[in-house]
Amino acid sequence: MFHVFVLFCLCCWTSVFGDSVSVMEGDSVTLNTDLTEICEDDDILWKYGGENSLIAEINKEKQTFPDERFRDRLKLDHQTGSLTITNIRTEHTGHYELEINGPRWSSKTFSVSLYAHLPIPVIIRDYSQNLSSPSSQNCSLVCSAVNVNHVTLSWYKGNSLLSSISVSDLSISLSLPLEVEYQDKNTYSCVLNNPISHQIKHLNITQVCQIHSDHQRLPLFNIVLISAAVGSLVIVAVVGICCICRKYRKSVQTQEDRSHSALCKPTTRQKKSKTEAVYENVPKKR
Ligand SMILES: *[C@@H]1O[C@H](CO)[C@@H](O)[C@H](O)[C@H]1NC(C)=O
Ligand SMILES: *[C@@H]1O[C@H](CO)[C@@H](O)[C@H](O)[C@H]1NC(C)=O
Ligand SMILES: CC(=O)N[C@H]1CO[C@H](CO)[C@@H](O)[C@@H]1O
C-alpha cells in the first residue's frame, strides 16, 4: 500500500482547456492529472457526463469508485491521481472532468471519443469493368471495406496517394477502384484509416489479376475443347454417311432399283450436288 507521500510536492498543472482523447473500442485510456505527486491535502475528484456525477475519488490513502456504470473499469494512479478507464465502450465516451481540491483549486476537462477497430480492406478484381476488352493489358480492381464509419479509404502507389474516399457518420461500405497493368512493377496498397489507426492491404497483381483470369480462362478453354470434339464427331459422321451413301447409290444405280434409295435420295436431284443432297438427308435419318 502507499502510506508515504513525498513531502515536497510539485502541484503544477498546466491545462486550462479540455483535452481531446481518442481511443479504440475495448482499449484502455488514461486521463492524466499532470501532477507528479498528489499533495497531502489534495482531494482529487473525477466526474463524468453532463450531470457531472462522481465516478472516482482519491485523497491521501483512500480511493472510491461510486459509479456503478464504471464498475471494475476504473483505476487510479496512487502517485499522480490519473484515471485509467479499461475496456472502454461506447457508453463511456464523452465528457470527463478532473477537480483537484486542495491548497490550490484546479480543474480540467477531457473529451473522450471512441473509434471502432478497423477491418483490413479487401482487394478484388472488378469484373464489371471493361469486360468488352478482355485482351486489354489492364486489370480493374476494387478495394473495399464494409461497415465502417469515420474512415478514409485510399489507394497508394508507393508512397504517393492516388485516390481516396471518406465517410463520416453512417456505417456503410466503401469501395474505391483502381486500374493497373498486368506487368506493372510498382507497389500498390490500399489503406483504411481513421484518426487513430490504420489498416493496410498490399496489392499483389499476380494474385489478384492473373490467378483470377486463369480461373476465367479455364471454362472458356473447356468450351473450346468440347466444341472441337463435337465438331470432329459431326465431320466424321458426315463423311461416314457420305461414303455409305455413295456406295449405296452406286449399288442402287447398278441395280436400277430406286425404291430402296430413300435414305440418300436427293430432294432435288438435278440441281444439287451429291454432297449437299447427302447432307440434307442426315437429319431425316436421325
Ligand atoms: C491502363 O491503365 C493505365 C493506368 O495503369 C492507364 O493509364 C491506361 O489508360 C489504361 N489503358 C486502358 C486501355 O484502359
Ligand atoms: C503474389 O502472389 C503470387 C501468387 O499467389 C505469389 O507467388 C507471390 O509470391 C506473391 N508476391 C508477393 C510479393 O507477395
Ligand atoms: C471503367 C473503365 O476502366 N473503363 C476503361 C475501359 O477501357 C477503356 C479503353 O479500352 C478505357 O478508356 C476506360 O477507361
mmCIF file of C-alpha atoms and ligand atoms in Angstrom:
data_model
loop_
_atom_site.group_PDB
_atom_site.id
_atom_site.type_symbol
_atom_site.label_atom_id
_atom_site.label_comp_id
_atom_site.label_asym_id
_atom_site.label_seq_id
_atom_site.Cartn_x
_atom_site.Cartn_y
_atom_site.Cartn_z
ATOM 1 C CA MET A 1 0.000 0.000 0.000
ATOM 2 C CA PHE A 2 1.012 3.576 -0.276
ATOM 3 C CA HIS A 3 1.467 5.362 3.002
ATOM 4 C CA VAL A 4 4.432 7.523 2.384
ATOM 5 C CA PHE A 5 3.993 10.616 0.356
ATOM 6 C CA VAL A 6 6.794 12.804 -0.693
ATOM 7 C CA LEU A 7 6.588 15.951 1.391
ATOM 8 C CA PHE A 8 7.705 18.218 -1.305
ATOM 9 C CA CYS A 9 5.157 18.098 -3.992
ATOM 10 C CA LEU A 10 5.027 19.806 -7.307
ATOM 11 C CA CYS A 11 1.467 20.894 -7.600
ATOM 12 C CA CYS A 12 1.660 22.304 -11.039
ATOM 13 C CA TRP A 13 -0.955 21.704 -13.644
ATOM 14 C CA THR A 14 -0.850 23.260 -16.984
ATOM 15 C CA SER A 15 -4.029 22.660 -18.822
ATOM 16 C CA VAL A 16 -6.919 25.053 -18.778
ATOM 17 C CA PHE A 17 -8.621 23.824 -21.947
ATOM 18 C CA GLY A 18 -10.200 20.449 -22.409
ATOM 19 C CA ASP A 19 -8.107 17.629 -23.782
ATOM 20 C CA SER A 20 -9.447 15.547 -26.634
ATOM 21 C CA VAL A 21 -8.666 11.891 -26.265
ATOM 22 C CA SER A 22 -9.333 9.262 -28.932
ATOM 23 C CA VAL A 23 -9.295 5.587 -28.134
ATOM 24 C CA MET A 24 -10.044 2.300 -29.812
ATOM 25 C CA GLU A 25 -13.066 0.435 -28.576
ATOM 26 C CA GLY A 26 -12.053 -2.129 -25.955
ATOM 27 C CA ASP A 27 -8.732 -0.451 -25.247
ATOM 28 C CA SER A 28 -7.672 1.422 -22.135
ATOM 29 C CA VAL A 29 -7.265 5.145 -21.887
ATOM 30 C CA THR A 30 -5.559 7.182 -19.181
ATOM 31 C CA LEU A 31 -6.655 10.694 -18.343
ATOM 32 C CA ASN A 32 -3.672 12.477 -16.828
ATOM 33 C CA THR A 33 -3.811 14.883 -13.949
ATOM 34 C CA ASP A 34 -0.361 16.171 -14.976
ATOM 35 C CA LEU A 35 0.595 16.043 -11.311
ATOM 36 C CA THR A 36 3.919 14.496 -10.386
ATOM 37 C CA GLU A 37 2.674 13.811 -6.865
ATOM 38 C CA ILE A 38 -0.604 14.153 -5.073
ATOM 39 C CA CYS A 39 -0.238 16.797 -2.361
ATOM 40 C CA GLU A 40 -1.007 15.823 1.202
ATOM 41 C CA ASP A 41 -4.135 17.947 1.356
ATOM 42 C CA ASP A 42 -5.365 17.239 -2.152
ATOM 43 C CA ASP A 43 -8.714 15.675 -2.794
ATOM 44 C CA ILE A 44 -8.925 14.544 -6.388
ATOM 45 C CA LEU A 45 -12.331 14.048 -7.947
ATOM 46 C CA TRP A 46 -13.146 12.550 -11.322
ATOM 47 C CA LYS A 47 -16.584 13.311 -12.754
ATOM 48 C CA TYR A 48 -18.352 12.089 -15.837
ATOM 49 C CA GLY A 49 -21.117 13.129 -18.184
ATOM 50 C CA GLY A 50 -23.421 16.068 -18.493
ATOM 51 C CA GLU A 51 -24.638 15.552 -14.935
ATOM 52 C CA ASN A 52 -21.031 15.606 -13.683
ATOM 53 C CA SER A 53 -21.551 12.604 -11.468
ATOM 54 C CA LEU A 54 -18.654 11.500 -9.324
ATOM 55 C CA ILE A 55 -17.031 8.359 -10.660
ATOM 56 C CA ALA A 56 -13.720 8.284 -8.763
ATOM 57 C CA GLU A 57 -12.116 9.992 -5.818
ATOM 58 C CA ILE A 58 -8.664 9.787 -4.323
ATOM 59 C CA ASN A 59 -7.341 11.544 -1.231
ATOM 60 C CA LYS A 60 -4.439 10.656 0.958
ATOM 61 C CA GLU A 61 -4.901 6.946 1.397
ATOM 62 C CA LYS A 62 -8.393 6.383 0.159
ATOM 63 C CA GLN A 63 -9.817 5.597 -3.276
ATOM 64 C CA THR A 64 -13.516 5.276 -4.027
ATOM 65 C CA PHE A 65 -15.426 4.438 -7.201
ATOM 66 C CA PRO A 66 -19.052 5.292 -6.525
ATOM 67 C CA ASP A 67 -20.496 4.946 -10.056
ATOM 68 C CA GLU A 68 -21.835 1.517 -10.970
ATOM 69 C CA ARG A 69 -21.656 2.284 -14.695
ATOM 70 C CA PHE A 70 -17.878 2.096 -14.436
ATOM 71 C CA ARG A 71 -17.797 -0.948 -12.238
ATOM 72 C CA ASP A 72 -14.382 -2.656 -12.406
ATOM 73 C CA ARG A 73 -13.278 -0.441 -15.243
ATOM 74 C CA LEU A 74 -11.528 2.355 -13.387
ATOM 75 C CA LYS A 75 -8.072 2.555 -11.908
ATOM 76 C CA LEU A 76 -6.407 5.454 -10.137
ATOM 77 C CA ASP A 77 -2.698 6.042 -10.084
ATOM 78 C CA HIS A 78 -1.623 6.258 -6.427
ATOM 79 C CA GLN A 79 1.072 8.781 -7.157
ATOM 80 C CA THR A 80 -0.474 11.106 -9.711
ATOM 81 C CA GLY A 81 -4.197 10.514 -9.351
ATOM 82 C CA SER A 82 -4.514 9.886 -13.090
ATOM 83 C CA LEU A 83 -7.572 7.912 -14.090
ATOM 84 C CA THR A 84 -7.427 4.874 -16.344
ATOM 85 C CA ILE A 85 -10.590 3.541 -17.972
ATOM 86 C CA THR A 86 -10.126 -0.038 -19.115
ATOM 87 C CA ASN A 87 -12.037 -1.933 -21.786
ATOM 88 C CA ILE A 88 -13.777 1.239 -22.877
ATOM 89 C CA ARG A 89 -17.170 1.049 -24.562
ATOM 90 C CA THR A 90 -19.409 3.472 -26.389
ATOM 91 C CA GLU A 91 -21.304 4.256 -23.182
ATOM 92 C CA HIS A 92 -18.089 5.587 -21.633
ATOM 93 C CA THR A 93 -17.400 8.210 -24.264
ATOM 94 C CA GLY A 94 -17.973 11.887 -23.686
ATOM 95 C CA HIS A 95 -17.081 14.492 -21.144
ATOM 96 C CA TYR A 96 -14.827 13.833 -18.141
ATOM 97 C CA GLU A 97 -13.828 16.367 -15.546
ATOM 98 C CA LEU A 98 -10.967 16.392 -13.102
ATOM 99 C CA GLU A 99 -11.292 18.507 -9.996
ATOM 100 C CA ILE A 100 -8.437 18.967 -7.563
ATOM 101 C CA ASN A 101 -9.481 20.373 -4.226
ATOM 102 C CA GLY A 102 -6.526 21.442 -2.174
ATOM 103 C CA PRO A 103 -4.402 24.416 -1.296
ATOM 104 C CA ARG A 104 -4.871 25.438 -4.884
ATOM 105 C CA TRP A 105 -8.122 24.510 -6.554
ATOM 106 C CA SER A 106 -7.913 23.344 -10.157
ATOM 107 C CA SER A 107 -9.956 21.581 -12.738
ATOM 108 C CA LYS A 108 -9.508 20.111 -16.159
ATOM 109 C CA THR A 109 -11.843 18.590 -18.729
ATOM 110 C CA PHE A 110 -11.414 15.740 -21.182
ATOM 111 C CA SER A 111 -13.427 14.744 -24.184
ATOM 112 C CA VAL A 112 -13.149 11.032 -24.882
ATOM 113 C CA SER A 113 -14.149 9.695 -28.286
ATOM 114 C CA LEU A 114 -14.156 6.127 -29.378
ATOM 115 C CA TYR A 115 -13.189 4.507 -32.651
ATOM 116 C CA ALA A 116 -14.097 1.020 -33.710
ATOM 117 C CA HIS A 117 -11.381 -1.431 -34.712
ATOM 118 C CA LEU A 118 -10.770 -1.250 -38.430
ATOM 119 C CA PRO A 119 -11.107 -4.244 -40.695
ATOM 120 C CA ILE A 120 -8.347 -4.982 -43.200
ATOM 121 C CA PRO A 121 -9.539 -3.695 -46.570
ATOM 122 C CA VAL A 122 -10.203 -6.279 -49.265
ATOM 123 C CA ILE A 123 -8.892 -6.076 -52.832
ATOM 124 C CA ILE A 124 -10.706 -7.983 -55.534
ATOM 125 C CA ARG A 125 -10.733 -7.902 -59.279
ATOM 126 C CA ASP A 126 -13.584 -5.903 -60.723
ATOM 127 C CA TYR A 127 -15.049 -7.990 -63.498
ATOM 128 C CA SER A 128 -17.777 -5.472 -64.193
ATOM 129 C CA GLN A 129 -15.223 -3.155 -65.773
ATOM 130 C CA ASN A 130 -14.052 -3.479 -69.359
ATOM 131 C CA LEU A 131 -15.366 -6.948 -69.987
ATOM 132 C CA SER A 132 -15.752 -5.891 -73.581
ATOM 133 C CA SER A 133 -11.972 -5.704 -73.975
ATOM 134 C CA PRO A 134 -10.569 -8.811 -72.330
ATOM 135 C CA SER A 135 -7.456 -8.537 -74.446
ATOM 136 C CA SER A 136 -6.562 -5.306 -72.643
ATOM 137 C CA GLN A 137 -3.295 -5.215 -70.741
ATOM 138 C CA ASN A 138 -5.133 -3.700 -67.821
ATOM 139 C CA CYS A 139 -6.696 -5.182 -64.759
ATOM 140 C CA SER A 140 -9.546 -3.386 -62.991
ATOM 141 C CA LEU A 141 -9.549 -3.742 -59.235
ATOM 142 C CA VAL A 142 -11.615 -2.533 -56.374
ATOM 143 C CA CYS A 143 -10.628 -2.122 -52.749
ATOM 144 C CA SER A 144 -13.429 -2.172 -50.222
ATOM 145 C CA ALA A 145 -14.259 -2.086 -46.530
ATOM 146 C CA VAL A 146 -17.635 -2.924 -45.034
ATOM 147 C CA ASN A 147 -19.473 -1.434 -42.057
ATOM 148 C CA VAL A 148 -17.133 1.406 -41.378
ATOM 149 C CA ASN A 149 -17.616 4.979 -40.236
ATOM 150 C CA HIS A 150 -15.339 7.956 -39.723
ATOM 151 C CA VAL A 151 -12.781 6.421 -42.068
ATOM 152 C CA THR A 152 -10.885 7.172 -45.240
ATOM 153 C CA LEU A 153 -10.085 4.550 -47.844
ATOM 154 C CA SER A 154 -7.129 5.299 -50.128
ATOM 155 C CA TRP A 155 -5.026 3.823 -52.917
ATOM 156 C CA TYR A 156 -1.294 4.457 -52.728
ATOM 157 C CA LYS A 157 1.290 3.866 -55.427
ATOM 158 C CA GLY A 158 4.488 3.566 -53.449
ATOM 159 C CA ASN A 159 4.161 6.466 -51.028
ATOM 160 C CA SER A 160 2.050 8.719 -53.173
ATOM 161 C CA LEU A 161 -1.677 8.996 -52.824
ATOM 162 C CA LEU A 162 -3.598 8.052 -55.964
ATOM 163 C CA SER A 163 -7.177 8.406 -54.785
ATOM 164 C CA SER A 164 -9.250 8.359 -51.656
ATOM 165 C CA ILE A 165 -12.801 8.355 -50.387
ATOM 166 C CA SER A 166 -14.107 9.244 -46.929
ATOM 167 C CA VAL A 167 -17.199 8.540 -44.908
ATOM 168 C CA SER A 168 -18.209 10.328 -41.736
ATOM 169 C CA ASP A 169 -21.371 9.460 -39.854
ATOM 170 C CA LEU A 170 -23.087 6.491 -41.310
ATOM 171 C CA SER A 171 -21.806 2.999 -41.021
ATOM 172 C CA ILE A 172 -21.559 1.925 -44.632
ATOM 173 C CA SER A 173 -19.475 0.031 -47.127
ATOM 174 C CA LEU A 174 -16.821 1.881 -49.046
ATOM 175 C CA SER A 175 -15.116 0.899 -52.238
ATOM 176 C CA LEU A 176 -12.511 2.503 -54.430
ATOM 177 C CA PRO A 177 -11.487 1.359 -57.919
ATOM 178 C CA LEU A 178 -8.018 1.141 -59.441
ATOM 179 C CA GLU A 179 -6.811 0.159 -62.875
ATOM 180 C CA VAL A 180 -3.349 -1.313 -63.239
ATOM 181 C CA GLU A 181 -1.419 -3.012 -65.989
ATOM 182 C CA TYR A 182 -0.665 -6.692 -65.545
ATOM 183 C CA GLN A 183 3.029 -6.033 -65.926
ATOM 184 C CA ASP A 184 3.085 -3.094 -63.528
ATOM 185 C CA LYS A 185 6.021 -3.469 -61.152
ATOM 186 C CA ASN A 186 5.025 -0.624 -58.819
ATOM 187 C CA THR A 187 3.842 -1.390 -55.320
ATOM 188 C CA TYR A 188 0.245 -0.512 -54.682
ATOM 189 C CA SER A 189 -1.507 -0.543 -51.366
ATOM 190 C CA CYS A 190 -4.999 0.106 -50.156
ATOM 191 C CA VAL A 191 -5.190 1.860 -46.785
ATOM 192 C CA LEU A 192 -8.160 2.192 -44.474
ATOM 193 C CA ASN A 193 -7.659 4.721 -41.718
ATOM 194 C CA ASN A 194 -9.423 6.695 -39.021
ATOM 195 C CA PRO A 195 -7.832 9.433 -36.903
ATOM 196 C CA ILE A 196 -6.056 6.988 -34.622
ATOM 197 C CA SER A 197 -5.314 3.835 -36.564
ATOM 198 C CA HIS A 198 -4.985 2.316 -39.990
ATOM 199 C CA GLN A 199 -5.019 -0.996 -41.823
ATOM 200 C CA ILE A 200 -3.063 -1.698 -44.991
ATOM 201 C CA LYS A 201 -3.629 -4.258 -47.710
ATOM 202 C CA HIS A 202 -0.803 -4.545 -50.225
ATOM 203 C CA LEU A 203 -1.787 -5.352 -53.773
ATOM 204 C CA ASN A 204 -0.305 -8.459 -55.361
ATOM 205 C CA ILE A 205 -1.183 -8.000 -59.020
ATOM 206 C CA THR A 206 -0.166 -11.555 -59.869
ATOM 207 C CA GLN A 207 -2.514 -12.917 -57.273
ATOM 208 C CA VAL A 208 -5.498 -10.641 -57.780
ATOM 209 C CA CYS A 209 -5.408 -10.296 -61.572
ATOM 210 C CA GLN A 210 -3.769 -13.306 -63.112
ATOM 211 C CA ILE A 211 -4.933 -16.149 -60.949
ATOM 212 C CA HIS A 212 -8.451 -14.930 -61.373
ATOM 213 C CA SER A 213 -8.032 -14.538 -65.111
ATOM 214 C CA ASP A 214 -6.755 -18.129 -65.222
ATOM 215 C CA HIS A 215 -9.934 -19.222 -63.484
ATOM 216 C CA GLN A 216 -11.866 -17.287 -66.036
ATOM 217 C CA ARG A 217 -9.942 -18.779 -68.909
ATOM 218 C CA LEU A 218 -10.493 -22.328 -67.742
ATOM 219 C CA PRO A 219 -14.195 -22.693 -68.623
ATOM 220 C CA LEU A 220 -13.548 -20.966 -71.938
ATOM 221 C CA PHE A 221 -10.795 -23.444 -72.680
ATOM 222 C CA ASN A 222 -13.166 -26.295 -71.835
ATOM 223 C CA ILE A 223 -15.813 -24.907 -74.126
ATOM 224 C CA VAL A 224 -13.288 -24.739 -76.959
ATOM 225 C CA LEU A 225 -12.238 -28.336 -76.284
ATOM 226 C CA ILE A 226 -15.803 -29.619 -76.194
ATOM 227 C CA SER A 227 -16.723 -27.687 -79.333
ATOM 228 C CA ALA A 228 -13.707 -29.124 -81.123
ATOM 229 C CA ALA A 229 -14.644 -32.652 -80.047
ATOM 230 C CA VAL A 230 -18.273 -32.272 -81.073
ATOM 231 C CA GLY A 231 -17.207 -30.664 -84.338
ATOM 232 C CA SER A 232 -14.875 -33.503 -85.291
ATOM 233 C CA LEU A 233 -17.550 -36.064 -84.396
ATOM 234 C CA VAL A 234 -20.016 -34.328 -86.713
ATOM 235 C CA ILE A 235 -17.432 -34.207 -89.508
ATOM 236 C CA VAL A 236 -16.612 -37.900 -89.069
ATOM 237 C CA ALA A 237 -20.318 -38.735 -89.087
ATOM 238 C CA VAL A 238 -21.000 -36.673 -92.201
ATOM 239 C CA VAL A 239 -18.034 -38.134 -94.037
ATOM 240 C CA GLY A 240 -19.057 -41.621 -92.970
ATOM 241 C CA ILE A 241 -22.641 -41.190 -94.091
ATOM 242 C CA CYS A 242 -21.431 -39.660 -97.298
ATOM 243 C CA CYS A 243 -19.283 -42.708 -98.055
ATOM 244 C CA ILE A 244 -22.064 -45.107 -97.197
ATOM 245 C CA CYS A 245 -24.436 -43.182 -99.397
ATOM 246 C CA ARG A 246 -22.058 -43.173 -102.350
ATOM 247 C CA LYS A 247 -21.606 -46.898 -102.147
ATOM 248 C CA TYR A 248 -25.305 -47.359 -101.691
ATOM 249 C CA ARG A 249 -26.135 -45.139 -104.634
ATOM 250 C CA LYS A 250 -23.662 -46.951 -106.815
ATOM 251 C CA SER A 251 -25.297 -50.227 -105.988
ATOM 252 C CA VAL A 252 -28.718 -48.694 -106.458
ATOM 253 C CA GLN A 253 -27.723 -47.328 -109.826
ATOM 254 C CA THR A 254 -26.356 -50.648 -110.930
ATOM 255 C CA GLN A 255 -29.498 -52.396 -109.825
ATOM 256 C CA GLU A 256 -31.646 -49.538 -111.187
ATOM 257 C CA ASP A 257 -33.876 -50.032 -108.220
ATOM 258 C CA ARG A 258 -34.790 -46.576 -106.968
ATOM 259 C CA SER A 259 -37.380 -47.625 -104.453
ATOM 260 C CA HIS A 260 -34.595 -48.556 -101.968
ATOM 261 C CA SER A 261 -32.713 -45.320 -102.121
ATOM 262 C CA ALA A 262 -34.989 -43.316 -99.804
ATOM 263 C CA LEU A 263 -32.251 -42.725 -97.281
ATOM 264 C CA CYS A 264 -29.862 -40.997 -99.624
ATOM 265 C CA LYS A 265 -32.216 -39.798 -102.293
ATOM 266 C CA PRO A 266 -31.563 -36.153 -103.073
ATOM 267 C CA THR A 267 -34.656 -33.988 -102.790
ATOM 268 C CA THR A 268 -33.835 -32.009 -105.883
ATOM 269 C CA ARG A 269 -31.530 -34.234 -107.672
ATOM 270 C CA GLN A 270 -30.989 -32.262 -110.804
ATOM 271 C CA LYS A 271 -29.962 -29.010 -109.128
ATOM 272 C CA LYS A 272 -27.959 -30.006 -106.088
ATOM 273 C CA SER A 273 -24.605 -31.636 -105.770
ATOM 274 C CA LYS A 274 -24.249 -35.062 -104.233
ATOM 275 C CA THR A 275 -22.698 -33.768 -101.014
ATOM 276 C CA GLU A 276 -25.488 -31.265 -100.399
ATOM 277 C CA ALA A 277 -28.082 -33.857 -101.058
ATOM 278 C CA VAL A 278 -26.494 -36.238 -98.624
ATOM 279 C CA TYR A 279 -26.200 -33.559 -96.029
ATOM 280 C CA GLU A 280 -29.888 -32.758 -96.289
ATOM 281 C CA ASN A 281 -30.717 -36.306 -95.585
ATOM 282 C CA VAL A 282 -28.759 -36.516 -92.361
ATOM 283 C CA PRO A 283 -31.445 -35.014 -90.120
ATOM 284 C CA LYS A 284 -34.072 -37.226 -91.674
ATOM 285 C CA LYS A 285 -32.061 -40.227 -90.700
ATOM 286 C CA ARG A 286 -31.806 -39.079 -87.089
HETATM 287 C C1 LIG B 1 -4.442 1.031 -68.382
HETATM 288 O O1 LIG B 1 -4.156 1.556 -67.140
HETATM 289 C C2 LIG B 1 -3.291 2.662 -67.143
HETATM 290 C C3 LIG B 1 -3.049 3.017 -65.716
HETATM 291 O O2 LIG B 1 -2.482 1.966 -65.041
HETATM 292 C C4 LIG B 1 -3.948 3.794 -67.900
HETATM 293 O O3 LIG B 1 -3.059 4.884 -67.969
HETATM 294 C C5 LIG B 1 -4.273 3.323 -69.295
HETATM 295 O O4 LIG B 1 -5.001 4.328 -69.960
HETATM 296 C C6 LIG B 1 -5.115 2.074 -69.230
HETATM 297 N N1 LIG B 1 -5.325 1.562 -70.569
HETATM 298 C C7 LIG B 1 -6.511 1.119 -70.989
HETATM 299 C C8 LIG B 1 -6.564 0.595 -72.356
HETATM 300 O O5 LIG B 1 -7.504 1.149 -70.271
HETATM 301 C C1 LIG B 2 1.967 -12.697 -55.201
HETATM 302 O O1 LIG B 2 1.136 -13.807 -55.416
HETATM 303 C C2 LIG B 2 1.808 -14.887 -56.052
HETATM 304 C C3 LIG B 2 0.785 -15.955 -56.353
HETATM 305 O O2 LIG B 2 -0.040 -16.201 -55.254
HETATM 306 C C4 LIG B 2 2.950 -15.375 -55.178
HETATM 307 O O3 LIG B 2 3.610 -16.425 -55.803
HETATM 308 C C5 LIG B 2 3.883 -14.228 -54.908
HETATM 309 O O4 LIG B 2 4.888 -14.626 -54.005
HETATM 310 C C6 LIG B 2 3.154 -13.042 -54.340
HETATM 311 N N1 LIG B 2 4.061 -11.923 -54.267
HETATM 312 C C7 LIG B 2 4.220 -11.223 -53.158
HETATM 313 C C8 LIG B 2 5.162 -10.089 -53.244
HETATM 314 O O5 LIG B 2 3.637 -11.492 -52.124
HETATM 315 C C1 LIG B 3 -14.264 1.816 -66.363
HETATM 316 C C2 LIG B 3 -13.026 1.620 -67.104
HETATM 317 O O1 LIG B 3 -11.988 1.303 -66.553
HETATM 318 N N1 LIG B 3 -13.109 1.817 -68.389
HETATM 319 C C3 LIG B 3 -11.980 1.690 -69.252
HETATM 320 C C4 LIG B 3 -12.187 0.568 -70.238
HETATM 321 O O2 LIG B 3 -11.207 0.559 -71.219
HETATM 322 C C5 LIG B 3 -11.143 1.752 -71.954
HETATM 323 C C6 LIG B 3 -10.130 1.571 -73.048
HETATM 324 O O3 LIG B 3 -10.297 0.338 -73.651
HETATM 325 C C7 LIG B 3 -10.772 2.899 -71.038
HETATM 326 O O4 LIG B 3 -10.719 4.093 -71.747
HETATM 327 C C8 LIG B 3 -11.800 3.009 -69.963
HETATM 328 O O5 LIG B 3 -11.394 3.974 -69.024
#
